[in-house]
Coordinates of C-alpha atoms in Angstrom, one line a residue:
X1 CA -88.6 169.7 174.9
X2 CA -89.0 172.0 171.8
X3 CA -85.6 173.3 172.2
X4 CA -84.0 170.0 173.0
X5 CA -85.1 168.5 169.6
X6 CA -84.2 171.5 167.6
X7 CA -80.6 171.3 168.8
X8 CA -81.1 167.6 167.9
X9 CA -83.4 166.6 165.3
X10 CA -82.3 163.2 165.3
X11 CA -83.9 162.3 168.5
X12 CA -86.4 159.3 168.8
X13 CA -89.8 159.9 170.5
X14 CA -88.6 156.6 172.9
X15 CA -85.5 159.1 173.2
X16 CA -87.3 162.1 174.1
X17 CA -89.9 159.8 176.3
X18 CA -86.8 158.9 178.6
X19 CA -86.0 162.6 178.5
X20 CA -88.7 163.8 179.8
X21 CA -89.0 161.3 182.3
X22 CA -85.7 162.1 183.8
X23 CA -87.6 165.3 184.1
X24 CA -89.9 163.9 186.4
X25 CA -92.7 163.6 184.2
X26 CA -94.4 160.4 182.6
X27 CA -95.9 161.2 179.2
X28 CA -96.8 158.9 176.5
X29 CA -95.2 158.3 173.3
X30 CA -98.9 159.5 171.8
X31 CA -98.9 162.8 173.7
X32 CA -94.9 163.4 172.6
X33 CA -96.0 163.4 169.1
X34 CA -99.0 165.3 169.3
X35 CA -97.2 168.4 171.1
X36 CA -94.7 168.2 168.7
X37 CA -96.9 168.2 165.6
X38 CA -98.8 171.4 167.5
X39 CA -95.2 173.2 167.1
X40 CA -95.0 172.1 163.3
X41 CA -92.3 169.8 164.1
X42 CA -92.8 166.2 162.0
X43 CA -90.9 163.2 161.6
X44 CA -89.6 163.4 158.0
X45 CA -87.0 161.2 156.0
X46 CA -83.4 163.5 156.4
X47 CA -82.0 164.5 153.4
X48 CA -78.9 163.0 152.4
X49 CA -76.4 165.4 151.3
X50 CA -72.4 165.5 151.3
X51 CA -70.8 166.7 154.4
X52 CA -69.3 170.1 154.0
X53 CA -66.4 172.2 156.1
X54 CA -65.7 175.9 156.1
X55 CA -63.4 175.0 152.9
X56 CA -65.2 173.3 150.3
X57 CA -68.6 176.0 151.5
X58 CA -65.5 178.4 150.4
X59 CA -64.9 176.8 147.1
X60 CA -68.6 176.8 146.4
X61 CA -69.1 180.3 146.5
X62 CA -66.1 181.3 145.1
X63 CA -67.1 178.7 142.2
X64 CA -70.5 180.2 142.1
X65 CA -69.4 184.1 141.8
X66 CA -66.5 183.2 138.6
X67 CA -69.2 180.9 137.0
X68 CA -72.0 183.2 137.1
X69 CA -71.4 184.3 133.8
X70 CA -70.4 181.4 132.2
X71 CA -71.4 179.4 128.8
X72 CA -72.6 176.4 130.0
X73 CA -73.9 175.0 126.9
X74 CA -70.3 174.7 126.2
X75 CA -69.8 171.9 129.1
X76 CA -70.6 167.9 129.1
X77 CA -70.9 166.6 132.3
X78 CA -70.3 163.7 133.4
X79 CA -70.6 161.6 136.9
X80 CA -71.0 157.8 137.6
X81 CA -73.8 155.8 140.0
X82 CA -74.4 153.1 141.1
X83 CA -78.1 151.5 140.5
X84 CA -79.4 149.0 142.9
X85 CA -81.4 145.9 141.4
X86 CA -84.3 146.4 143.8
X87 CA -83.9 149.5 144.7
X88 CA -82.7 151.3 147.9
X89 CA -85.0 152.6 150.4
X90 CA -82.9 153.3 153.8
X91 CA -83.5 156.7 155.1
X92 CA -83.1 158.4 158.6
X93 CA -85.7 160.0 160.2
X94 CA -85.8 164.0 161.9
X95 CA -88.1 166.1 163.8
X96 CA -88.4 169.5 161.8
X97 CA -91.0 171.9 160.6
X98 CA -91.5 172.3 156.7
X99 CA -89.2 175.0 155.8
X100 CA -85.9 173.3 157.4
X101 CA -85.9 170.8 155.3
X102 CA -82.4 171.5 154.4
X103 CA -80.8 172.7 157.2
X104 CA -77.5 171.3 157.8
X105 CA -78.4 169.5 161.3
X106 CA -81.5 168.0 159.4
X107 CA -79.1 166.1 156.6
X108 CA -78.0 162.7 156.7
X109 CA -74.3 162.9 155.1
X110 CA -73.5 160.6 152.5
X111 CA -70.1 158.9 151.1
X112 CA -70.0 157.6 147.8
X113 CA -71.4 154.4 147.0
X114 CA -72.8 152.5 149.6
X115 CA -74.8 145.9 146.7
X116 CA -77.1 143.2 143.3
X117 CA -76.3 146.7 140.9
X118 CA -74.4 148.0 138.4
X119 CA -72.1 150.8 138.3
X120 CA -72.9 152.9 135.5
X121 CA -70.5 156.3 133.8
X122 CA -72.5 159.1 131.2
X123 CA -72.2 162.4 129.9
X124 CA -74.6 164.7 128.7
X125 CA -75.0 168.6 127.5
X126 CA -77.8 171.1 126.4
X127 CA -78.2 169.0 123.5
X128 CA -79.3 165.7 125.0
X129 CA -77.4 162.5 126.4
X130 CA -74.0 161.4 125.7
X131 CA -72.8 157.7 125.9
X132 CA -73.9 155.3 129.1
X133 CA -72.0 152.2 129.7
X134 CA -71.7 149.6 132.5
X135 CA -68.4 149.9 134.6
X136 CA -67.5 145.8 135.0
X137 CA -65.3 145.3 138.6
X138 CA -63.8 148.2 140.5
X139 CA -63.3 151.3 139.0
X140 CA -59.7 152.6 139.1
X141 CA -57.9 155.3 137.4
X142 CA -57.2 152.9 134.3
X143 CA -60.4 151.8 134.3
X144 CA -61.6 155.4 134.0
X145 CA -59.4 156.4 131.4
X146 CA -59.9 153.8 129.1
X147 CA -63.7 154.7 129.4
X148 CA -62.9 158.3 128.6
X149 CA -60.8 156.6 126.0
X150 CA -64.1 155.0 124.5
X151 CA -66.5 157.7 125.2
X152 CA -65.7 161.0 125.7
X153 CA -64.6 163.0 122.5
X154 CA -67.0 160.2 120.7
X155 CA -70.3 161.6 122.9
X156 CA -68.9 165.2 122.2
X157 CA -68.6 164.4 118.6
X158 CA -72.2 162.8 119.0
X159 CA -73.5 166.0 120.5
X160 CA -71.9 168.3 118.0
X161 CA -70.0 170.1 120.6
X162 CA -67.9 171.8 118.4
X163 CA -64.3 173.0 119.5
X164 CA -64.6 174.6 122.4
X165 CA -66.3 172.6 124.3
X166 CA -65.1 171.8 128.3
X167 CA -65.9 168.8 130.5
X168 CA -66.7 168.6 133.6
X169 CA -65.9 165.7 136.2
X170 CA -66.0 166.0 140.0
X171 CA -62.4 165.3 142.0
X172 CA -63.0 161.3 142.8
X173 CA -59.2 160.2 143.1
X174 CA -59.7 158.3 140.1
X175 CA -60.1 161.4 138.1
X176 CA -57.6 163.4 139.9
X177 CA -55.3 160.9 139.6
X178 CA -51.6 161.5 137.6
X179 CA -52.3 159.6 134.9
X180 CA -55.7 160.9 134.7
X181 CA -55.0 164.1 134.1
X182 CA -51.8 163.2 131.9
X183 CA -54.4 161.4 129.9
X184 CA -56.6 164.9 129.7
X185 CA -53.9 166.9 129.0
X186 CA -52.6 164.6 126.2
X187 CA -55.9 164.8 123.9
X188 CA -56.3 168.0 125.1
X189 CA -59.3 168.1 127.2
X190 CA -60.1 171.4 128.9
X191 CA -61.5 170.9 132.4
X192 CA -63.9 172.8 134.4
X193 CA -62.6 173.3 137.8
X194 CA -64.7 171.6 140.2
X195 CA -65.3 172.2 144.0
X196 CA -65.3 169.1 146.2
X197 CA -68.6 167.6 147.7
X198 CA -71.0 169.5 145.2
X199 CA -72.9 166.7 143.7
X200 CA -75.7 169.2 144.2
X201 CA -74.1 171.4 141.4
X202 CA -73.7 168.8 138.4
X203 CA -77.3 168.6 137.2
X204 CA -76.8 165.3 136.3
X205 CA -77.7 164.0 139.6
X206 CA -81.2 164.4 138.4
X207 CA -80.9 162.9 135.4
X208 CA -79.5 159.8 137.4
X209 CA -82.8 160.2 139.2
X210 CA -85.2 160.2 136.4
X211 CA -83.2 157.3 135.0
X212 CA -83.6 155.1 138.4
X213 CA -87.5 155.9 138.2
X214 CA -87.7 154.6 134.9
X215 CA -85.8 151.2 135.1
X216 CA -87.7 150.5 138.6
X217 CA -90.7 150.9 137.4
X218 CA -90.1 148.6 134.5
X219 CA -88.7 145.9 137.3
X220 CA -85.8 144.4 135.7
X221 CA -85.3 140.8 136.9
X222 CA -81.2 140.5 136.6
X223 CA -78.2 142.7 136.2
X224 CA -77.6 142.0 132.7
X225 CA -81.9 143.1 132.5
X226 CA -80.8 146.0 134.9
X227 CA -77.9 147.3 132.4
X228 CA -80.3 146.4 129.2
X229 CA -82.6 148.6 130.8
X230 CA -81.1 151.7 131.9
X231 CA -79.5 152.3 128.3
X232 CA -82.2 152.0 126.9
X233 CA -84.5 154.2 129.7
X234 CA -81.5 156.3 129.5
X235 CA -82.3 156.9 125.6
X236 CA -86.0 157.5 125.9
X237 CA -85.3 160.8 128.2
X238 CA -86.7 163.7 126.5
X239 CA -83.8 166.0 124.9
X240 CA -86.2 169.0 126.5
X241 CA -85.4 167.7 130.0
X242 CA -81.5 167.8 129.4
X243 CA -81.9 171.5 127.9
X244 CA -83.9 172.5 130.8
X245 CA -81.4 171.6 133.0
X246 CA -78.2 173.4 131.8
X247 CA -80.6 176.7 130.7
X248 CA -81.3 176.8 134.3
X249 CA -78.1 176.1 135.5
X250 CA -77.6 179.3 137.4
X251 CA -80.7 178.9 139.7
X252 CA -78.3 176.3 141.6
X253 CA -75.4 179.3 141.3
X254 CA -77.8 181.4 143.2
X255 CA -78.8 178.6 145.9
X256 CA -75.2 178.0 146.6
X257 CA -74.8 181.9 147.1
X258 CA -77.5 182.3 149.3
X259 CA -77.0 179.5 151.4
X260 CA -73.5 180.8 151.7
X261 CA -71.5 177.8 150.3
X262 CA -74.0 175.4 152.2
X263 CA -76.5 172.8 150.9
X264 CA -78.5 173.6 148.8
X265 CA -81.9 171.8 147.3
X266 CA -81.1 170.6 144.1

């Protein structure tokens, strides 16, 4: 049994009941769990992370080993979300032991986005957080530009980025798009190249966390409350936590190295 669940975590105990009985055995569903949690193996919540291919884990060290060095107080990064009214609490449940938390067959791969919320774009650097504004209907590449229109160089500006600053956006269509990058080149925004399916490598994913903590605890009752709130939450988050962030910046580099281009934690 022990090796059957650790080729595939993702088996039920009903699952590995009617396993075991095609065996030629008749165990309960009690018993099942209790040899498993003898092995260390517990039913946990799998993490979801991006799917990755032999490319993009390519990209991510390559990324990793040119950046090592790099200045990153120079960079504002940016992402968008999408924050649920009441929250989101669908997960997927695996058999593993403590340490394999994120081992690739114990993930649940996401796509982007998965409805009452708002759709929110920000920025930030070392220096604390740039603008955060609502995103009204679908976002397309003219909706994005004319964000970046509104926001970008005035939350550099804001930040006291000074000249050589570089911003970094991950490679959504919408920002690779022609006229995206027309638009960039135009006001001449230098980009940091950016390797697909690396959420884990844009530290504001946790700032987008810490925000979602903060507005659900203060229960907002509508989506014009839910927008009210998360500006204002997203205000109120210490400038220590945004400098922590970026001064640790290579601590992902390293995960991303040793899990050779895999998942990493963060």
């Amino acid at each position: 049994m022990i090796r059957e669940i650790k080729s595939s975590p993702k088996l039920t105990v009903t699952e590995l009941q009617q396993m075991v009985a095609s065996w030629g055995h008749e165990v309960s569903k009690t018993t099942i769990r209790r040899y498993l949690h003898a092995n260390k193996l517990f039913g946990r919540h799998a993490r979801k992370k991006p799917f990755l291919t032999h490319n993009h884990k390519r990209k991510r060290l390559e990324f990793a080993k040119q950046y090592w060095d790099f200045n990153w107080d120079r960079v504002l990064w940016s992402d968008e979300t999408k924050i649920e009214l009441f929250g989101n609490k669908c997960c997927k449940w695996v058999w593993r032991n403590t340490r394999a938390e994120y081992a690739e067959k114990h993930l649940m791969p996401t796509v982007k986005y998965g409805g009452g919320s708002v759709m929110l774009w920000a920025c930030f650097s070392f220096k604390g957080p740039g603008n955060l504004v609502r995103v009204h209907g679908i976002m397309n590449a003219l909706k994005y530009q004319d964000i970046l229109k509104q926001n970008l160089v005035a939350s550099a500006r804001k930040l006291k980025m000074g000249r050589h600053w570089v911003f970094q956006q991950d490679n959504d269509p919408k920002h690779m798009a022609r006229s995206t990058q027309k638009w960039l080149t135009t006001h001449r925004i230098k980009l940091l190249p950016w390797p697909s399916q690396s959420p884990d490598l844009n530290p504001i994913e946790n700032l987008w966390g810490e925000l979602k903590r903060r507005v659900q605890r203060r229960g907002p009752r509508s989506l014009d409350d839910l927008e009210r709130l998360c500006k204002e939450e997203w205000s109120k988050i210490p400038l220590s936590v945004f400098s922590h962030l970026v001064k640790h910046y290579r601590r992902r580099l390293g995960a991303v190295l040793l899990a050779k281009g895999g998942c990493t934690k963060y």
